[in-house]
PDB file of C-alpha atoms and ligand atoms in Angstrom:
ATOM      1  CA  MET A   1       1.248   4.370  -9.342  1.00  0.00           C
ATOM      2  CA  ASN A   2       1.789   1.170  -7.278  1.00  0.00           C
ATOM      3  CA  ALA A   3       2.909   1.718  -3.752  1.00  0.00           C
ATOM      4  CA  ILE A   4       3.911  -0.355  -0.713  1.00  0.00           C
ATOM      5  CA  VAL A   5       4.147   1.137   2.780  1.00  0.00           C
ATOM      6  CA  PHE A   6       6.256   0.329   5.751  1.00  0.00           C
ATOM      7  CA  LEU A   7       4.687   1.480   9.031  1.00  0.00           C
ATOM      8  CA  GLY A   8       6.094   1.107  12.467  1.00  0.00           C
ATOM      9  CA  ILE A   9       7.638   2.732  15.477  1.00  0.00           C
ATOM     10  CA  GLN A  10      10.960   4.344  15.186  1.00  0.00           C
ATOM     11  CA  GLY A  11      13.713   1.626  15.221  1.00  0.00           C
ATOM     12  CA  SER A  12      11.424  -1.103  14.026  1.00  0.00           C
ATOM     13  CA  GLY A  13      13.626  -1.583  10.900  1.00  0.00           C
ATOM     14  CA  LYS A  14      11.394   0.037   8.305  1.00  0.00           C
ATOM     15  CA  GLY A  15      14.409   1.434   6.460  1.00  0.00           C
ATOM     16  CA  THR A  16      16.270  -1.940   6.474  1.00  0.00           C
ATOM     17  CA  GLN A  17      13.257  -3.886   5.218  1.00  0.00           C
ATOM     18  CA  ALA A  18      12.225  -1.288   2.575  1.00  0.00           C
ATOM     19  CA  LYS A  19      15.722  -1.307   1.129  1.00  0.00           C
ATOM     20  CA  LEU A  20      15.703  -5.097   0.927  1.00  0.00           C
ATOM     21  CA  LEU A  21      12.358  -5.214  -0.720  1.00  0.00           C
ATOM     22  CA  SER A  22      13.308  -2.458  -3.066  1.00  0.00           C
ATOM     23  CA  GLU A  23      16.326  -4.586  -4.269  1.00  0.00           C
ATOM     24  CA  LEU A  24      14.087  -7.631  -4.603  1.00  0.00           C
ATOM     25  CA  ILE A  25      11.253  -6.032  -6.629  1.00  0.00           C
ATOM     26  CA  GLY A  26      12.840  -2.989  -8.265  1.00  0.00           C
ATOM     27  CA  TYR A  27      10.457  -0.360  -6.732  1.00  0.00           C
ATOM     28  CA  ARG A  28      11.916   2.799  -5.732  1.00  0.00           C
ATOM     29  CA  HIS A  29      12.551   3.228  -1.931  1.00  0.00           C
ATOM     30  CA  ILE A  30      11.559   6.609  -0.587  1.00  0.00           C
ATOM     31  CA  ASN A  31      12.674   7.503   2.985  1.00  0.00           C
ATOM     32  CA  ILE A  32      10.984  10.743   4.005  1.00  0.00           C
ATOM     33  CA  GLY A  33      13.323  11.372   6.896  1.00  0.00           C
ATOM     34  CA  GLU A  34      16.316  11.175   4.508  1.00  0.00           C
ATOM     35  CA  LEU A  35      14.648  13.544   2.073  1.00  0.00           C
ATOM     36  CA  LEU A  36      14.059  15.999   5.022  1.00  0.00           C
ATOM     37  CA  ARG A  37      17.697  15.532   6.206  1.00  0.00           C
ATOM     38  CA  ALA A  38      18.870  16.418   2.559  1.00  0.00           C
ATOM     39  CA  GLN A  39      16.858  19.743   2.906  1.00  0.00           C
ATOM     40  CA  ILE A  40      18.800  20.461   6.209  1.00  0.00           C
ATOM     41  CA  GLN A  41      22.127  19.727   4.566  1.00  0.00           C
ATOM     42  CA  LYS A  42      21.340  22.261   1.725  1.00  0.00           C
ATOM     43  CA  GLY A  43      20.872  24.945   4.456  1.00  0.00           C
ATOM     44  CA  SER A  44      17.737  26.364   2.643  1.00  0.00           C
ATOM     45  CA  ASP A  45      15.071  28.313   4.663  1.00  0.00           C
ATOM     46  CA  THR A  46      12.984  25.145   4.586  1.00  0.00           C
ATOM     47  CA  GLY A  47      15.894  23.160   5.743  1.00  0.00           C
ATOM     48  CA  LYS A  48      16.453  25.473   8.769  1.00  0.00           C
ATOM     49  CA  GLN A  49      12.763  25.156   9.750  1.00  0.00           C
ATOM     50  CA  VAL A  50      12.953  21.328   9.355  1.00  0.00           C
ATOM     51  CA  ASP A  51      16.131  21.103  11.424  1.00  0.00           C
ATOM     52  CA  LYS A  52      14.448  22.811  14.417  1.00  0.00           C
ATOM     53  CA  ILE A  53      11.306  20.620  14.169  1.00  0.00           C
ATOM     54  CA  THR A  54      13.023  17.306  13.670  1.00  0.00           C
ATOM     55  CA  THR A  55      15.591  17.978  16.361  1.00  0.00           C
ATOM     56  CA  ARG A  56      12.701  18.548  18.812  1.00  0.00           C
ATOM     57  CA  GLY A  57      11.339  15.160  17.675  1.00  0.00           C
ATOM     58  CA  GLU A  58       8.192  16.633  16.260  1.00  0.00           C
ATOM     59  CA  LEU A  59       6.606  15.945  12.896  1.00  0.00           C
ATOM     60  CA  VAL A  60       6.970  18.537  10.077  1.00  0.00           C
ATOM     61  CA  SER A  61       3.809  19.803   8.385  1.00  0.00           C
ATOM     62  CA  ASP A  62       1.616  17.546   6.273  1.00  0.00           C
ATOM     63  CA  GLU A  63       1.743  20.090   3.490  1.00  0.00           C
ATOM     64  CA  LEU A  64       5.566  19.998   3.208  1.00  0.00           C
ATOM     65  CA  VAL A  65       5.645  16.181   3.301  1.00  0.00           C
ATOM     66  CA  ILE A  66       2.837  15.704   0.733  1.00  0.00           C
ATOM     67  CA  ASP A  67       4.518  18.278  -1.659  1.00  0.00           C
ATOM     68  CA  MET A  68       7.840  16.389  -1.383  1.00  0.00           C
ATOM     69  CA  ILE A  69       6.371  13.119  -1.971  1.00  0.00           C
ATOM     70  CA  GLY A  70       4.424  14.488  -5.010  1.00  0.00           C
ATOM     71  CA  ALA A  71       7.701  15.965  -6.536  1.00  0.00           C
ATOM     72  CA  GLU A  72       9.720  12.833  -5.774  1.00  0.00           C
ATOM     73  CA  THR A  73       7.287  10.325  -7.193  1.00  0.00           C
ATOM     74  CA  SER A  74       6.067  12.346 -10.356  1.00  0.00           C
ATOM     75  CA  GLN A  75       8.522  10.631 -12.714  1.00  0.00           C
ATOM     76  CA  GLU A  76       8.308   7.127 -11.173  1.00  0.00           C
ATOM     77  CA  LYS A  77       6.991   4.449 -13.526  1.00  0.00           C
ATOM     78  CA  LYS A  78       7.162   1.075 -11.728  1.00  0.00           C
ATOM     79  CA  GLY A  79       6.322   1.658  -8.146  1.00  0.00           C
ATOM     80  CA  ILE A  80       7.287   3.080  -4.749  1.00  0.00           C
ATOM     81  CA  ILE A  81       8.097   1.697  -1.326  1.00  0.00           C
ATOM     82  CA  PHE A  82       7.349   4.390   1.284  1.00  0.00           C
ATOM     83  CA  ASP A  83       9.250   4.322   4.568  1.00  0.00           C
ATOM     84  CA  GLY A  84       8.162   6.950   6.996  1.00  0.00           C
ATOM     85  CA  PHE A  85       5.097   7.982   5.030  1.00  0.00           C
ATOM     86  CA  PRO A  86       2.229   8.232   6.020  1.00  0.00           C
ATOM     87  CA  ARG A  87       2.653   9.275   9.698  1.00  0.00           C
ATOM     88  CA  THR A  88      -0.730  11.234   9.988  1.00  0.00           C
ATOM     89  CA  LEU A  89      -4.289  10.607   8.931  1.00  0.00           C
ATOM     90  CA  ALA A  90      -4.140  13.500   6.410  1.00  0.00           C
ATOM     91  CA  GLN A  91      -1.136  11.852   4.769  1.00  0.00           C
ATOM     92  CA  ALA A  92      -2.888   8.534   4.692  1.00  0.00           C
ATOM     93  CA  VAL A  93      -5.744  10.108   2.886  1.00  0.00           C
ATOM     94  CA  VAL A  94      -3.521  11.494   0.234  1.00  0.00           C
ATOM     95  CA  LEU A  95      -1.793   8.126  -0.138  1.00  0.00           C
ATOM     96  CA  LEU A  96      -5.075   6.246  -0.689  1.00  0.00           C
ATOM     97  CA  GLU A  97      -6.290   8.902  -3.177  1.00  0.00           C
ATOM     98  CA  LYS A  98      -3.112   9.290  -5.180  1.00  0.00           C
ATOM     99  CA  TYR A  99      -1.585   5.815  -5.349  1.00  0.00           C
ATOM    100  CA  HIS A 100      -2.575   2.237  -5.850  1.00  0.00           C
ATOM    101  CA  LEU A 101      -1.677   0.872  -2.446  1.00  0.00           C
ATOM    102  CA  LEU A 102      -0.722  -2.816  -2.743  1.00  0.00           C
ATOM    103  CA  ARG A 103       0.232  -3.582   0.792  1.00  0.00           C
ATOM    104  CA  VAL A 104       1.244  -2.078   4.208  1.00  0.00           C
ATOM    105  CA  TYR A 105       3.715  -3.896   6.310  1.00  0.00           C
ATOM    106  CA  TYR A 106       3.307  -2.950  10.054  1.00  0.00           C
ATOM    107  CA  LEU A 107       6.550  -3.814  11.837  1.00  0.00           C
ATOM    108  CA  ASP A 108       5.469  -4.481  15.456  1.00  0.00           C
ATOM    109  CA  LEU A 109       8.021  -3.637  18.163  1.00  0.00           C
ATOM    110  CA  PRO A 110       7.504  -3.001  21.885  1.00  0.00           C
ATOM    111  CA  GLU A 111       8.059   0.600  22.944  1.00  0.00           C
ATOM    112  CA  GLN A 112      10.898  -0.270  25.411  1.00  0.00           C
ATOM    113  CA  GLU A 113      12.727  -2.194  22.581  1.00  0.00           C
ATOM    114  CA  ALA A 114      12.330   0.800  20.183  1.00  0.00           C
ATOM    115  CA  VAL A 115      13.947   3.076  22.806  1.00  0.00           C
ATOM    116  CA  LYS A 116      16.715   0.677  23.389  1.00  0.00           C
ATOM    117  CA  ARG A 117      17.425   0.369  19.470  1.00  0.00           C
ATOM    118  CA  LEU A 118      17.273   4.213  18.888  1.00  0.00           C
ATOM    119  CA  SER A 119      19.785   4.664  21.672  1.00  0.00           C
ATOM    120  CA  ALA A 120      22.206   2.433  20.128  1.00  0.00           C
ATOM    121  CA  ARG A 121      21.678   3.670  16.476  1.00  0.00           C
ATOM    122  CA  ARG A 122      24.691   5.334  14.801  1.00  0.00           C
ATOM    123  CA  THR A 123      24.750   6.888  11.429  1.00  0.00           C
ATOM    124  CA  CYS A 124      27.665   7.633   9.045  1.00  0.00           C
ATOM    125  CA  ARG A 125      28.266  11.392   8.654  1.00  0.00           C
ATOM    126  CA  VAL A 126      29.416  11.006   5.108  1.00  0.00           C
ATOM    127  CA  CYS A 127      27.223   8.239   3.393  1.00  0.00           C
ATOM    128  CA  GLY A 128      24.331   8.065   5.736  1.00  0.00           C
ATOM    129  CA  GLU A 129      24.673   4.294   6.330  1.00  0.00           C
ATOM    130  CA  ASN A 130      22.856   3.197   9.553  1.00  0.00           C
ATOM    131  CA  TYR A 131      24.305   0.854  12.228  1.00  0.00           C
ATOM    132  CA  ASN A 132      23.198  -0.310  15.527  1.00  0.00           C
ATOM    133  CA  LEU A 133      25.611  -1.091  18.281  1.00  0.00           C
ATOM    134  CA  LEU A 134      23.360  -4.010  19.458  1.00  0.00           C
ATOM    135  CA  THR A 135      21.913  -5.515  16.227  1.00  0.00           C
ATOM    136  CA  HIS A 136      24.152  -4.372  13.353  1.00  0.00           C
ATOM    137  CA  PRO A 137      27.473  -3.093  14.771  1.00  0.00           C
ATOM    138  CA  PRO A 138      30.136  -1.475  12.528  1.00  0.00           C
ATOM    139  CA  ARG A 139      33.409  -3.503  12.270  1.00  0.00           C
ATOM    140  CA  SER A 140      35.299  -0.575  13.946  1.00  0.00           C
ATOM    141  CA  PRO A 141      33.341   1.238  16.794  1.00  0.00           C
ATOM    142  CA  ALA A 142      33.280   4.701  15.393  1.00  0.00           C
ATOM    143  CA  LEU A 143      33.895   4.227  11.762  1.00  0.00           C
ATOM    144  CA  CYS A 144      31.758   3.323   8.784  1.00  0.00           C
ATOM    145  CA  ASP A 145      32.256   0.017   7.086  1.00  0.00           C
ATOM    146  CA  ILE A 146      31.489   1.424   3.645  1.00  0.00           C
ATOM    147  CA  CYS A 147      33.289   4.662   3.396  1.00  0.00           C
ATOM    148  CA  PRO A 148      36.021   6.423   5.659  1.00  0.00           C
ATOM    149  CA  GLY A 149      33.228   8.518   7.445  1.00  0.00           C
ATOM    150  CA  HIS A 150      32.828   8.816  11.136  1.00  0.00           C
ATOM    151  CA  LEU A 151      29.761   7.557  12.999  1.00  0.00           C
ATOM    152  CA  CYS A 152      27.547   9.854  14.938  1.00  0.00           C
ATOM    153  CA  ARG A 153      24.270   9.866  16.841  1.00  0.00           C
ATOM    154  CA  ARG A 154      21.471  11.666  14.989  1.00  0.00           C
ATOM    155  CA  PRO A 155      20.401  14.813  16.905  1.00  0.00           C
ATOM    156  CA  ASP A 156      16.838  13.312  17.208  1.00  0.00           C
ATOM    157  CA  ASP A 157      18.247   9.984  18.669  1.00  0.00           C
ATOM    158  CA  LYS A 158      19.098  11.861  21.988  1.00  0.00           C
ATOM    159  CA  PRO A 159      16.811  10.729  24.847  1.00  0.00           C
ATOM    160  CA  ILE A 160      14.409  13.718  24.988  1.00  0.00           C
ATOM    161  CA  ALA A 161      13.884  13.687  21.280  1.00  0.00           C
ATOM    162  CA  ILE A 162      13.414   9.852  21.291  1.00  0.00           C
ATOM    163  CA  ARG A 163      10.673  10.218  23.953  1.00  0.00           C
ATOM    164  CA  LYS A 164       8.919  12.941  21.832  1.00  0.00           C
ATOM    165  CA  ARG A 165       9.138  11.017  18.652  1.00  0.00           C
ATOM    166  CA  ILE A 166       7.625   7.844  20.321  1.00  0.00           C
ATOM    167  CA  ALA A 167       4.918   9.920  21.883  1.00  0.00           C
ATOM    168  CA  GLU A 168       4.052  11.376  18.485  1.00  0.00           C
ATOM    169  CA  PHE A 169       4.097   7.797  16.965  1.00  0.00           C
ATOM    170  CA  TYR A 170       1.481   6.705  19.376  1.00  0.00           C
ATOM    171  CA  ARG A 171      -0.534   9.898  18.999  1.00  0.00           C
ATOM    172  CA  GLN A 172      -0.607  10.219  15.182  1.00  0.00           C
ATOM    173  CA  THR A 173       0.710   7.125  13.406  1.00  0.00           C
ATOM    174  CA  HIS A 174      -0.103   3.925  15.345  1.00  0.00           C
ATOM    175  CA  ASN A 175      -3.821   4.007  14.619  1.00  0.00           C
ATOM    176  CA  LEU A 176      -3.287   4.129  10.882  1.00  0.00           C
ATOM    177  CA  LYS A 177      -2.849   0.511  10.893  1.00  0.00           C
ATOM    178  CA  ASP A 178      -6.556   0.165  11.689  1.00  0.00           C
ATOM    179  CA  LEU A 179      -7.469   2.004   8.567  1.00  0.00           C
ATOM    180  CA  PHE A 180      -5.382  -0.239   6.387  1.00  0.00           C
ATOM    181  CA  GLU A 181      -6.492  -3.285   8.126  1.00  0.00           C
ATOM    182  CA  GLU A 182     -10.145  -2.396   7.275  1.00  0.00           C
ATOM    183  CA  LYS A 183      -9.137  -2.208   3.719  1.00  0.00           C
ATOM    184  CA  ASN A 184      -7.452  -5.634   3.882  1.00  0.00           C
ATOM    185  CA  LEU A 185      -4.113  -4.176   2.991  1.00  0.00           C
ATOM    186  CA  LEU A 186      -2.229  -4.727   6.294  1.00  0.00           C
ATOM    187  CA  LEU A 187       0.204  -7.387   7.266  1.00  0.00           C
ATOM    188  CA  THR A 188       1.620  -7.228  10.757  1.00  0.00           C
ATOM    189  CA  VAL A 189       5.032  -8.606  11.226  1.00  0.00           C
ATOM    190  CA  SER A 190       6.849  -8.966  14.461  1.00  0.00           C
ATOM    191  CA  ALA A 191       9.927  -6.746  14.332  1.00  0.00           C
ATOM    192  CA  SER A 192      11.685  -8.640  17.087  1.00  0.00           C
ATOM    193  CA  GLY A 193      12.826 -11.372  14.683  1.00  0.00           C
ATOM    194  CA  GLY A 194      15.921 -11.389  12.607  1.00  0.00           C
ATOM    195  CA  ILE A 195      16.265  -9.196   9.602  1.00  0.00           C
ATOM    196  CA  LYS A 196      16.404 -12.212   7.171  1.00  0.00           C
ATOM    197  CA  GLU A 197      13.439 -13.883   8.744  1.00  0.00           C
ATOM    198  CA  ILE A 198      11.310 -10.697   8.480  1.00  0.00           C
ATOM    199  CA  ALA A 199      12.519 -10.214   4.841  1.00  0.00           C
ATOM    200  CA  GLU A 200      11.453 -13.740   4.028  1.00  0.00           C
ATOM    201  CA  THR A 201       7.954 -13.203   5.468  1.00  0.00           C
ATOM    202  CA  ILE A 202       7.532 -10.075   3.455  1.00  0.00           C
ATOM    203  CA  LYS A 203       8.956 -11.779   0.357  1.00  0.00           C
ATOM    204  CA  ARG A 204       6.398 -14.443   0.497  1.00  0.00           C
ATOM    205  CA  ASP A 205       3.514 -12.155   1.037  1.00  0.00           C
ATOM    206  CA  ILE A 206       4.387  -9.550  -1.653  1.00  0.00           C
ATOM    207  CA  GLN A 207       4.762 -12.277  -4.327  1.00  0.00           C
ATOM    208  CA  ILE A 208       0.919 -12.805  -3.875  1.00  0.00           C
ATOM    209  CA  HIS A 209       0.066  -9.127  -3.966  1.00  0.00           C
ATOM    210  CA  LEU A 210       2.236  -7.798  -6.826  1.00  0.00           C
ATOM    211  CA  PRO A 211       0.382  -7.103 -10.158  1.00  0.00           C
ATOM    212  CA  ARG A 212       1.026  -9.614 -12.893  1.00  0.00           C
TER     213      ARG A 212
HETATM  214  P1  LIG B 301      12.850   9.348  10.405  1.00  0.00           P
HETATM  215  O1  LIG B 301      14.193   9.322   9.851  1.00  0.00           O
HETATM  216  O2  LIG B 301      11.929   8.492   9.654  1.00  0.00           O
HETATM  217  O3  LIG B 301      12.884   8.828  11.977  1.00  0.00           O
HETATM  218  O4  LIG B 301      12.472  10.767  10.385  1.00  0.00           O
HETATM  219  C1  LIG B 301      13.033  11.812  11.071  1.00  0.00           C
HETATM  220  C2  LIG B 301      12.158  13.075  11.229  1.00  0.00           C
HETATM  221  O5  LIG B 301      11.645  13.564  10.040  1.00  0.00           O
HETATM  222  C3  LIG B 301      10.945  12.671  12.063  1.00  0.00           C
HETATM  223  O6  LIG B 301      11.117  12.644  13.497  1.00  0.00           O
HETATM  224  C4  LIG B 301      10.009  13.857  11.680  1.00  0.00           C
HETATM  225  O7  LIG B 301      10.385  15.041  12.315  1.00  0.00           O
HETATM  226  C5  LIG B 301      10.305  14.040  10.194  1.00  0.00           C
HETATM  227  N1  LIG B 301       9.345  13.161   9.342  1.00  0.00           N
HETATM  228  C6  LIG B 301       9.743  12.018   8.683  1.00  0.00           C
HETATM  229  N2  LIG B 301       8.692  11.513   8.128  1.00  0.00           N
HETATM  230  C7  LIG B 301       7.647  12.369   8.341  1.00  0.00           C
HETATM  231  C8  LIG B 301       6.230  12.376   7.917  1.00  0.00           C
HETATM  232  N3  LIG B 301       5.693  11.526   7.157  1.00  0.00           N
HETATM  233  N4  LIG B 301       5.444  13.508   8.431  1.00  0.00           N
HETATM  234  C9  LIG B 301       5.997  14.326   9.142  1.00  0.00           C
HETATM  235  N5  LIG B 301       7.237  14.399   9.665  1.00  0.00           N
HETATM  236  C10 LIG B 301       8.033  13.413   9.142  1.00  0.00           C
END
């Protein structure tokens, strides 16, 4: 199974770029954070555990993430775009073993900018659409542009959880880019540019790396 990965600090725009690339090449976009939030919504025992861990800004267990990814991708035919996976070395090892990794896009953003963006992020309670009061504001301050839902701040976008999540990123995820670089799979793209400009860079690159 072909796979493409978006790697980057929280707020670097992985979700936005993964969605655009998915629309362009028809690979399925899998956002692990969203899969986990769906478990929380269900109110299952797993969901309750996940809720506590994610609200603290910590990572959930590798076993849970790897099982979820396996279940989600088993029926896929064309290819997958992962956003939020891998975040640990154990997850990266599984990725390299089980998928044919075409490319890893590392969206590079300074830590201070990430904190600023996460603090300004708002999510629709109903459809889950993401906004950013600085870079992608909704037309009306507290309402979704797409549905009648109200916008809220995710529990893990509060200052203490943001600090913890960023610390976890530097502790467990940031170094994974070296692993992919050694395998000539990595392209680093500055996440400070505009959404379209970044998408164009990725589009040009993926055209060279997609199987014919
Ligand atoms: P995100 O929406 O990508 O910021 O993810 C929200 C939360 O889900 C993270 O702060 C983690 O608690 C959890 N999470 C998402 N992806 C992973 C992963 N690959 N491994 C472990 N935990 C994850």
